[in-house]
Amino acid sequence: MSTFRDGLLAGKTAFVAGGTSGINLGIAIRFAQLGARVAVVGRDPAKSQAAAASIGSHALGLAADVRDCAAIRSALEQAAGELGPLDIVVSGAAGNFVAPALRMSANGFRTVIDIDLNGTFNVFRGCHDLLVRPGASLIAISAGQAVNPITMQAHVCAAKAGINQLVRVLAMEWGPDIRVNGISPGPIGGTEGMSRLAPGAPPDGGIQEWIALKRWGRIEEVAESAVFLSSPAASYVTGIILDCDGGSQLGDATRRDPTQGVKS
Ligand code: HXC
């Protein structure tokens, strides 16, 4: 799949927090394929180096925990110093475990809020004076749990709902020079999130009758949404949460027997 022209992001610098694996690494790879200079940031220095190497020789792998405001600021400064002022910043670091609220300690709940919501604030607040203006694009990675409550996900639901509102407020405060948007991926194959939420499912999820598009998504499809939001095609788009989810947030799209309920 290739939907955007080569060189679309040439000369741009992108910083991807949480970019050492999964959806965020896929986004970083796609940005690099389209010509951007890319920094990826994760907690583990070895994983960050390996991720950067997998992206290409010009990628920068940095270690910082998004919960640590000073560390993330220093990573942002290093990226801007070595690669140039930041055109695109993605905040995608996320934590998750499956547990009912009564089995969550205060620290367990706080940990996910800290990584997802406070982490996104730290990344976006920390990058503000390092951005290219006008034209910078900030993207937060949200999830359907922000809107649709799911049992065993109290922490993620609360954190992602907060992210959606943070995106909207920053879009209002930081326009017109900076655009702030979110992406809400649906179930995406090959991610740690889905391996926790649907253990035992095939890597691509197989056929999913309940989803309008009948399947899980691919990491590359979420990456294309990130490219769109970072491109001139989205120059009048800010404050949105783009659902890249095959229609999964619409509800159960199972096709039922059309004769059911019809009087003979
Ligand atoms: C109950 C748990 C737990 C579990 C951890 N905790 N796992 N509580 N059930 N299964 C509690 C711990 O007991 C501890 O509380 C607190 O959480 C912090 O745990 P630590 O291991 O000390 O913290 P840390 O090393 O920072 O790890 C945090 C983590 C991490 C979030 C739990 O393991 C992690 O990030 N895992 C998943 C990563 C992941 O899946 N990423 C993708 C997310 S995608 P106490 O009280 O004992 O100190 C996503 C979107 C999904 O979220 C959308 C799909 C459609």
mmCIF file of C-alpha atoms and ligand atoms in Angstrom:
data_model
loop_
_atom_site.group_PDB
_atom_site.id
_atom_site.type_symbol
_atom_site.label_atom_id
_atom_site.label_comp_id
_atom_site.label_asym_id
_atom_site.label_seq_id
_atom_site.Cartn_x
_atom_site.Cartn_y
_atom_site.Cartn_z
ATOM 1 C CA MET A 1 0.000 0.000 0.000
ATOM 2 C CA SER A 2 1.382 3.386 -0.937
ATOM 3 C CA THR A 3 -0.927 6.364 -0.957
ATOM 4 C CA PHE A 4 1.327 9.389 -0.585
ATOM 5 C CA ARG A 5 3.950 10.537 -3.043
ATOM 6 C CA ASP A 6 7.635 9.996 -2.328
ATOM 7 C CA GLY A 7 9.361 12.994 -0.804
ATOM 8 C CA LEU A 8 6.134 14.369 0.713
ATOM 9 C CA LEU A 9 7.899 14.912 4.046
ATOM 10 C CA ALA A 10 11.365 15.743 2.689
ATOM 11 C CA GLY A 11 13.089 18.365 4.823
ATOM 12 C CA LYS A 12 10.724 17.772 7.747
ATOM 13 C CA THR A 13 11.730 16.637 11.219
ATOM 14 C CA ALA A 14 9.523 14.270 13.193
ATOM 15 C CA PHE A 15 9.691 13.263 16.854
ATOM 16 C CA VAL A 16 7.758 10.129 17.813
ATOM 17 C CA ALA A 17 7.332 9.420 21.527
ATOM 18 C CA GLY A 18 6.704 5.725 22.077
ATOM 19 C CA GLY A 19 8.133 5.182 18.620
ATOM 20 C CA THR A 20 10.207 2.136 19.470
ATOM 21 C CA SER A 21 7.470 -0.414 18.756
ATOM 22 C CA GLY A 22 3.998 -1.098 17.399
ATOM 23 C CA ILE A 23 1.857 1.593 15.820
ATOM 24 C CA ASN A 24 4.258 4.400 16.731
ATOM 25 C CA LEU A 25 7.242 2.671 15.146
ATOM 26 C CA GLY A 26 5.099 2.094 12.050
ATOM 27 C CA ILE A 27 4.354 5.818 11.937
ATOM 28 C CA ALA A 28 8.054 6.669 12.320
ATOM 29 C CA ILE A 29 9.003 4.252 9.527
ATOM 30 C CA ARG A 30 6.409 5.748 7.181
ATOM 31 C CA PHE A 31 7.540 9.312 7.947
ATOM 32 C CA ALA A 32 11.122 8.274 7.124
ATOM 33 C CA GLN A 33 10.028 6.542 3.900
ATOM 34 C CA LEU A 34 8.463 9.826 2.820
ATOM 35 C CA GLY A 35 11.698 11.715 3.469
ATOM 36 C CA ALA A 36 11.449 12.991 7.050
ATOM 37 C CA ARG A 37 14.311 12.999 9.547
ATOM 38 C CA VAL A 38 12.975 11.011 12.476
ATOM 39 C CA ALA A 39 13.713 10.709 16.205
ATOM 40 C CA VAL A 40 12.105 7.855 18.128
ATOM 41 C CA VAL A 41 11.904 7.845 21.892
ATOM 42 C CA GLY A 42 11.260 5.011 24.312
ATOM 43 C CA ARG A 43 12.146 4.066 27.853
ATOM 44 C CA ASP A 44 14.745 1.424 27.015
ATOM 45 C CA PRO A 45 17.974 2.772 25.409
ATOM 46 C CA ALA A 46 18.734 -0.518 23.622
ATOM 47 C CA LYS A 47 15.219 -0.715 22.188
ATOM 48 C CA SER A 48 15.434 2.914 21.062
ATOM 49 C CA GLN A 49 18.722 2.260 19.272
ATOM 50 C CA ALA A 50 17.334 -0.869 17.609
ATOM 51 C CA ALA A 51 14.208 0.973 16.485
ATOM 52 C CA ALA A 52 16.271 3.807 15.011
ATOM 53 C CA ALA A 53 18.461 1.296 13.180
ATOM 54 C CA SER A 54 15.366 -0.374 11.736
ATOM 55 C CA ILE A 55 14.169 2.981 10.407
ATOM 56 C CA GLY A 56 17.419 3.920 8.687
ATOM 57 C CA SER A 57 20.859 5.344 9.170
ATOM 58 C CA HIS A 58 19.648 8.910 9.710
ATOM 59 C CA ALA A 59 17.127 8.098 12.450
ATOM 60 C CA LEU A 60 17.873 9.089 16.026
ATOM 61 C CA GLY A 61 17.039 6.709 18.887
ATOM 62 C CA LEU A 62 16.642 8.431 22.259
ATOM 63 C CA ALA A 63 15.790 7.113 25.705
ATOM 64 C CA ALA A 64 13.346 8.957 27.958
ATOM 65 C CA ASP A 65 10.246 8.128 29.950
ATOM 66 C CA VAL A 66 7.298 10.328 28.957
ATOM 67 C CA ARG A 67 6.344 10.470 32.656
ATOM 68 C CA ASP A 68 9.584 12.334 33.342
ATOM 69 C CA CYS A 69 9.059 15.906 32.233
ATOM 70 C CA ALA A 70 12.753 16.891 32.351
ATOM 71 C CA ALA A 71 13.909 13.760 30.517
ATOM 72 C CA ILE A 72 11.394 14.196 27.733
ATOM 73 C CA ARG A 73 12.301 17.873 27.397
ATOM 74 C CA SER A 74 15.937 16.946 27.064
ATOM 75 C CA ALA A 75 15.114 14.348 24.383
ATOM 76 C CA LEU A 76 13.078 16.941 22.477
ATOM 77 C CA GLU A 77 15.979 19.417 22.699
ATOM 78 C CA GLN A 78 18.445 16.793 21.482
ATOM 79 C CA ALA A 79 16.213 15.856 18.547
ATOM 80 C CA ALA A 80 15.719 19.495 17.536
ATOM 81 C CA GLY A 81 19.450 20.170 18.012
ATOM 82 C CA GLU A 82 20.617 17.258 15.886
ATOM 83 C CA LEU A 83 17.835 17.043 13.293
ATOM 84 C CA GLY A 84 16.452 20.572 13.177
ATOM 85 C CA PRO A 85 13.325 22.319 14.522
ATOM 86 C CA LEU A 86 10.392 19.955 14.843
ATOM 87 C CA ASP A 87 7.663 19.895 12.181
ATOM 88 C CA ILE A 88 5.801 16.840 13.478
ATOM 89 C CA VAL A 89 5.477 15.530 17.031
ATOM 90 C CA VAL A 90 3.604 12.310 17.789
ATOM 91 C CA SER A 91 2.752 11.376 21.360
ATOM 92 C CA GLY A 92 1.972 7.684 21.402
ATOM 93 C CA ALA A 93 3.519 6.084 24.469
ATOM 94 C CA ALA A 94 0.848 3.998 26.200
ATOM 95 C CA GLY A 95 0.494 1.537 29.036
ATOM 96 C CA ASN A 96 -2.232 -1.037 29.448
ATOM 97 C CA PHE A 97 -3.224 -4.085 31.412
ATOM 98 C CA VAL A 98 -6.558 -5.824 31.593
ATOM 99 C CA ALA A 99 -8.090 -5.690 35.074
ATOM 100 C CA PRO A 100 -11.358 -4.770 36.758
ATOM 101 C CA ALA A 101 -11.234 -1.550 38.783
ATOM 102 C CA LEU A 102 -11.394 -3.518 42.042
ATOM 103 C CA ARG A 103 -8.144 -5.290 41.124
ATOM 104 C CA MET A 104 -6.390 -2.031 40.241
ATOM 105 C CA SER A 105 -4.321 -0.393 42.939
ATOM 106 C CA ALA A 106 -4.185 3.383 43.041
ATOM 107 C CA ASN A 107 -0.685 3.079 41.646
ATOM 108 C CA GLY A 108 -1.829 0.820 38.794
ATOM 109 C CA PHE A 109 -4.520 3.314 37.780
ATOM 110 C CA ARG A 110 -2.116 6.246 38.154
ATOM 111 C CA THR A 111 0.582 4.524 36.111
ATOM 112 C CA VAL A 112 -1.573 4.374 32.975
ATOM 113 C CA ILE A 113 -2.856 7.936 33.471
ATOM 114 C CA ASP A 114 0.754 9.036 33.909
ATOM 115 C CA ILE A 115 2.032 7.350 30.764
ATOM 116 C CA ASP A 116 -0.873 8.119 28.431
ATOM 117 C CA LEU A 117 -2.360 11.426 29.570
ATOM 118 C CA ASN A 118 0.365 13.156 31.575
ATOM 119 C CA GLY A 119 2.916 11.826 29.086
ATOM 120 C CA THR A 120 1.061 13.472 26.221
ATOM 121 C CA PHE A 121 0.957 16.759 28.131
ATOM 122 C CA ASN A 122 4.701 16.483 28.841
ATOM 123 C CA VAL A 123 5.551 15.807 25.186
ATOM 124 C CA PHE A 124 3.335 18.548 23.758
ATOM 125 C CA ARG A 125 4.125 21.150 26.432
ATOM 126 C CA GLY A 126 7.823 20.328 26.151
ATOM 127 C CA CYS A 127 8.020 20.671 22.373
ATOM 128 C CA HIS A 128 6.155 23.966 22.001
ATOM 129 C CA ASP A 129 9.163 26.300 21.655
ATOM 130 C CA LEU A 130 11.041 23.813 19.462
ATOM 131 C CA LEU A 131 8.403 23.645 16.734
ATOM 132 C CA VAL A 132 8.558 24.990 13.214
ATOM 133 C CA ARG A 133 6.011 27.778 13.009
ATOM 134 C CA PRO A 134 3.776 28.135 11.113
ATOM 135 C CA GLY A 135 2.950 24.613 10.041
ATOM 136 C CA ALA A 136 3.810 22.256 12.890
ATOM 137 C CA SER A 137 1.561 19.242 13.378
ATOM 138 C CA LEU A 138 1.072 17.544 16.746
ATOM 139 C CA ILE A 139 -0.642 14.151 16.879
ATOM 140 C CA ALA A 140 -1.766 12.272 19.977
ATOM 141 C CA ILE A 141 -2.617 8.576 19.819
ATOM 142 C CA SER A 142 -5.975 7.987 21.453
ATOM 143 C CA ALA A 143 -8.299 4.954 21.344
ATOM 144 C CA GLY A 144 -11.974 4.073 21.096
ATOM 145 C CA GLN A 145 -11.976 3.622 24.880
ATOM 146 C CA ALA A 146 -12.008 7.441 25.090
ATOM 147 C CA VAL A 147 -15.594 7.427 23.897
ATOM 148 C CA ASN A 148 -16.898 3.892 24.380
ATOM 149 C CA PRO A 149 -16.431 2.507 27.891
ATOM 150 C CA ILE A 150 -15.030 -1.029 28.140
ATOM 151 C CA THR A 151 -14.922 -3.114 31.304
ATOM 152 C CA MET A 152 -11.444 -3.959 32.647
ATOM 153 C CA GLN A 153 -10.146 -0.736 31.061
ATOM 154 C CA ALA A 154 -11.077 1.987 33.590
ATOM 155 C CA HIS A 155 -7.570 3.459 33.489
ATOM 156 C CA VAL A 156 -7.282 3.485 29.686
ATOM 157 C CA CYS A 157 -10.822 4.845 29.197
ATOM 158 C CA ALA A 158 -10.110 7.710 31.599
ATOM 159 C CA ALA A 159 -6.661 8.442 30.148
ATOM 160 C CA LYS A 160 -7.736 8.404 26.502
ATOM 161 C CA ALA A 161 -10.835 10.554 27.211
ATOM 162 C CA GLY A 162 -8.456 13.069 28.793
ATOM 163 C CA ILE A 163 -6.213 12.949 25.743
ATOM 164 C CA ASN A 164 -9.131 13.782 23.432
ATOM 165 C CA GLN A 165 -9.981 16.872 25.461
ATOM 166 C CA LEU A 166 -6.321 17.895 25.761
ATOM 167 C CA VAL A 167 -6.052 17.761 21.962
ATOM 168 C CA ARG A 168 -9.085 20.034 21.557
ATOM 169 C CA VAL A 169 -7.910 22.593 24.105
ATOM 170 C CA LEU A 170 -4.363 22.771 22.712
ATOM 171 C CA ALA A 171 -5.745 23.105 19.172
ATOM 172 C CA MET A 172 -7.649 26.178 20.348
ATOM 173 C CA GLU A 173 -4.771 27.653 22.362
ATOM 174 C CA TRP A 174 -1.976 26.982 19.858
ATOM 175 C CA GLY A 175 -3.618 27.835 16.564
ATOM 176 C CA PRO A 176 -3.140 29.291 14.060
ATOM 177 C CA ASP A 177 0.531 28.303 13.807
ATOM 178 C CA ILE A 178 0.299 24.808 15.270
ATOM 179 C CA ARG A 179 -2.288 22.141 14.466
ATOM 180 C CA VAL A 180 -3.127 19.590 17.158
ATOM 181 C CA ASN A 181 -5.030 16.410 16.323
ATOM 182 C CA GLY A 182 -5.476 12.857 17.524
ATOM 183 C CA ILE A 183 -5.777 9.462 15.882
ATOM 184 C CA SER A 184 -8.007 6.817 17.406
ATOM 185 C CA PRO A 185 -6.904 3.452 16.045
ATOM 186 C CA GLY A 186 -9.360 0.571 16.241
ATOM 187 C CA PRO A 187 -8.151 -2.976 16.778
ATOM 188 C CA ILE A 188 -4.802 -3.172 14.981
ATOM 189 C CA GLY A 189 -3.062 -6.493 14.314
ATOM 190 C CA GLY A 190 0.457 -7.137 15.541
ATOM 191 C CA THR A 191 0.262 -4.730 18.485
ATOM 192 C CA GLU A 192 0.919 -5.334 22.161
ATOM 193 C CA GLY A 193 -2.429 -3.710 22.948
ATOM 194 C CA MET A 194 -4.384 -6.305 20.945
ATOM 195 C CA SER A 195 -2.306 -9.196 22.215
ATOM 196 C CA ARG A 196 -3.410 -8.146 25.705
ATOM 197 C CA LEU A 197 -7.035 -7.379 24.819
ATOM 198 C CA ALA A 198 -7.588 -10.406 22.541
ATOM 199 C CA PRO A 199 -5.106 -13.089 23.622
ATOM 200 C CA GLY A 200 -5.168 -16.140 21.355
ATOM 201 C CA ALA A 201 -6.543 -14.296 18.311
ATOM 202 C CA PRO A 202 -4.604 -14.712 15.040
ATOM 203 C CA PRO A 203 -2.078 -11.899 14.498
ATOM 204 C CA ASP A 204 -4.303 -10.154 11.955
ATOM 205 C CA GLY A 205 -7.490 -10.923 13.899
ATOM 206 C CA GLY A 206 -9.072 -13.006 11.101
ATOM 207 C CA ILE A 207 -12.610 -12.225 9.970
ATOM 208 C CA GLN A 208 -14.387 -9.789 12.284
ATOM 209 C CA GLU A 209 -18.111 -9.795 11.482
ATOM 210 C CA TRP A 210 -18.891 -7.092 14.035
ATOM 211 C CA ILE A 211 -16.642 -4.486 12.365
ATOM 212 C CA ALA A 212 -18.042 -2.599 9.359
ATOM 213 C CA LEU A 213 -14.886 -3.360 7.343
ATOM 214 C CA LYS A 214 -14.880 -6.970 8.694
ATOM 215 C CA ARG A 215 -11.268 -7.057 9.853
ATOM 216 C CA TRP A 216 -8.715 -5.559 12.187
ATOM 217 C CA GLY A 217 -6.561 -2.782 10.815
ATOM 218 C CA ARG A 218 -2.877 -2.803 9.947
ATOM 219 C CA ILE A 219 -0.173 -0.654 11.500
ATOM 220 C CA GLU A 220 0.566 0.775 8.029
ATOM 221 C CA GLU A 221 -3.016 2.041 7.785
ATOM 222 C CA VAL A 222 -2.691 4.044 10.994
ATOM 223 C CA ALA A 223 0.621 5.408 9.718
ATOM 224 C CA GLU A 224 -1.145 6.723 6.604
ATOM 225 C CA SER A 225 -3.562 8.644 8.835
ATOM 226 C CA ALA A 226 -0.588 10.211 10.617
ATOM 227 C CA VAL A 227 0.923 11.203 7.276
ATOM 228 C CA PHE A 228 -2.369 12.795 6.220
ATOM 229 C CA LEU A 229 -2.584 14.844 9.424
ATOM 230 C CA SER A 230 1.021 15.976 8.960
ATOM 231 C CA SER A 231 0.646 16.872 5.305
ATOM 232 C CA PRO A 232 -0.556 20.029 3.540
ATOM 233 C CA ALA A 233 -3.741 18.081 2.712
ATOM 234 C CA ALA A 234 -4.740 18.628 6.360
ATOM 235 C CA SER A 235 -3.824 22.324 6.461
ATOM 236 C CA TYR A 236 -7.327 23.287 7.685
ATOM 237 C CA VAL A 237 -7.708 20.357 10.079
ATOM 238 C CA THR A 238 -7.156 20.876 13.788
ATOM 239 C CA GLY A 239 -8.740 19.648 17.007
ATOM 240 C CA ILE A 240 -10.085 16.415 15.518
ATOM 241 C CA ILE A 241 -9.739 12.828 16.620
ATOM 242 C CA LEU A 242 -9.444 10.841 13.392
ATOM 243 C CA ASP A 243 -10.978 7.388 13.798
ATOM 244 C CA CYS A 244 -8.817 4.928 11.864
ATOM 245 C CA ASP A 245 -10.825 1.943 12.960
ATOM 246 C CA GLY A 246 -12.692 0.259 10.113
ATOM 247 C CA GLY A 247 -15.920 1.586 11.599
ATOM 248 C CA SER A 248 -15.463 -0.369 14.814
ATOM 249 C CA GLN A 249 -16.629 2.540 16.953
ATOM 250 C CA LEU A 250 -19.943 2.654 15.113
ATOM 251 C CA GLY A 251 -21.098 -0.435 16.969
ATOM 252 C CA ASP A 252 -21.883 -4.030 16.052
ATOM 253 C CA ALA A 253 -22.118 -4.318 12.240
ATOM 254 C CA THR A 254 -22.904 -8.043 12.173
ATOM 255 C CA ARG A 255 -25.203 -8.775 9.223
ATOM 256 C CA ARG A 256 -28.219 -10.627 10.498
ATOM 257 C CA ASP A 257 -30.568 -12.975 8.637
ATOM 258 C CA PRO A 258 -32.791 -10.567 6.643
ATOM 259 C CA THR A 259 -35.769 -12.931 6.990
ATOM 260 C CA GLN A 260 -35.618 -12.663 10.767
ATOM 261 C CA GLY A 261 -38.636 -10.824 12.117
ATOM 262 C CA VAL A 262 -40.406 -10.745 8.687
ATOM 263 C CA LYS A 263 -43.980 -12.041 8.785
ATOM 264 C CA SER A 264 -44.652 -14.813 6.229
HETATM 265 C C1 HXC B 1 -3.301 -5.184 38.029
HETATM 266 C C2 HXC B 1 -1.256 -4.226 37.471
HETATM 267 C C3 HXC B 1 -1.123 -5.119 36.365
HETATM 268 C C4 HXC B 1 -2.176 -6.071 36.145
HETATM 269 C C5 HXC B 1 0.616 -3.811 36.413
HETATM 270 N N1 HXC B 1 -0.159 -3.455 37.460
HETATM 271 N N2 HXC B 1 0.053 -4.823 35.723
HETATM 272 N N3 HXC B 1 -2.319 -4.261 38.302
HETATM 273 N N4 HXC B 1 -3.242 -6.053 36.988
HETATM 274 N N5 HXC B 1 -2.140 -6.925 35.132
HETATM 275 C C6 HXC B 1 0.122 -2.438 38.464
HETATM 276 C C7 HXC B 1 1.322 -2.863 39.298
HETATM 277 O O1 HXC B 1 0.957 -3.828 40.268
HETATM 278 C C8 HXC B 1 1.726 -1.539 39.932
HETATM 279 O O2 HXC B 1 0.893 -1.189 41.015
HETATM 280 C C9 HXC B 1 1.420 -0.544 38.822
HETATM 281 O O3 HXC B 1 0.513 -1.190 37.910
HETATM 282 C C10 HXC B 1 2.664 -0.153 38.057
HETATM 283 O O4 HXC B 1 3.272 -1.327 37.566
HETATM 284 P P1 HXC B 1 4.842 -1.379 37.226
HETATM 285 O O5 HXC B 1 5.096 -2.671 36.551
HETATM 286 O O6 HXC B 1 5.615 -1.034 38.447
HETATM 287 O O7 HXC B 1 5.000 -0.114 36.276
HETATM 288 P P2 HXC B 1 5.684 -0.004 34.892
HETATM 289 O O8 HXC B 1 6.968 -0.768 34.869
HETATM 290 O O9 HXC B 1 5.771 1.437 34.609
HETATM 291 O O10 HXC B 1 4.679 -0.714 33.890
HETATM 292 C C11 HXC B 1 3.434 -0.178 33.645
HETATM 293 C C12 HXC B 1 2.560 -1.028 32.722
HETATM 294 C C13 HXC B 1 3.444 -1.749 31.707
HETATM 295 C C14 HXC B 1 1.554 -0.074 32.128
HETATM 296 C C15 HXC B 1 1.751 -1.995 33.545
HETATM 297 O O11 HXC B 1 3.514 -3.112 32.022
HETATM 298 C C16 HXC B 1 2.986 -1.582 30.322
HETATM 299 O O12 HXC B 1 3.167 -0.508 29.775
HETATM 300 N N6 HXC B 1 2.419 -2.614 29.735
HETATM 301 C C17 HXC B 1 1.687 -2.621 28.485
HETATM 302 C C18 HXC B 1 2.172 -1.875 27.349
HETATM 303 C C19 HXC B 1 1.111 -1.905 26.291
HETATM 304 O O13 HXC B 1 0.254 -2.793 26.215
HETATM 305 N N7 HXC B 1 1.102 -0.919 25.404
HETATM 306 C C20 HXC B 1 0.088 -0.834 24.401
HETATM 307 C C21 HXC B 1 -1.037 -0.043 24.931
HETATM 308 S S1 HXC B 1 -2.227 0.129 23.686
HETATM 309 P P3 HXC B 1 1.331 -1.491 42.570
HETATM 310 O O14 HXC B 1 0.194 -0.973 43.372
HETATM 311 O O15 HXC B 1 1.510 -2.967 42.672
HETATM 312 O O16 HXC B 1 2.600 -0.714 42.773
HETATM 313 C C22 HXC B 1 -3.541 0.761 24.447
HETATM 314 C C23 HXC B 1 -4.706 1.087 23.585
HETATM 315 C C24 HXC B 1 -5.560 -0.114 23.434
HETATM 316 O O17 HXC B 1 -3.593 0.949 25.563
HETATM 317 C C25 HXC B 1 -6.532 0.071 22.328
HETATM 318 C C26 HXC B 1 -6.827 -1.192 21.592
HETATM 319 C C27 HXC B 1 -8.085 -1.098 20.735
#
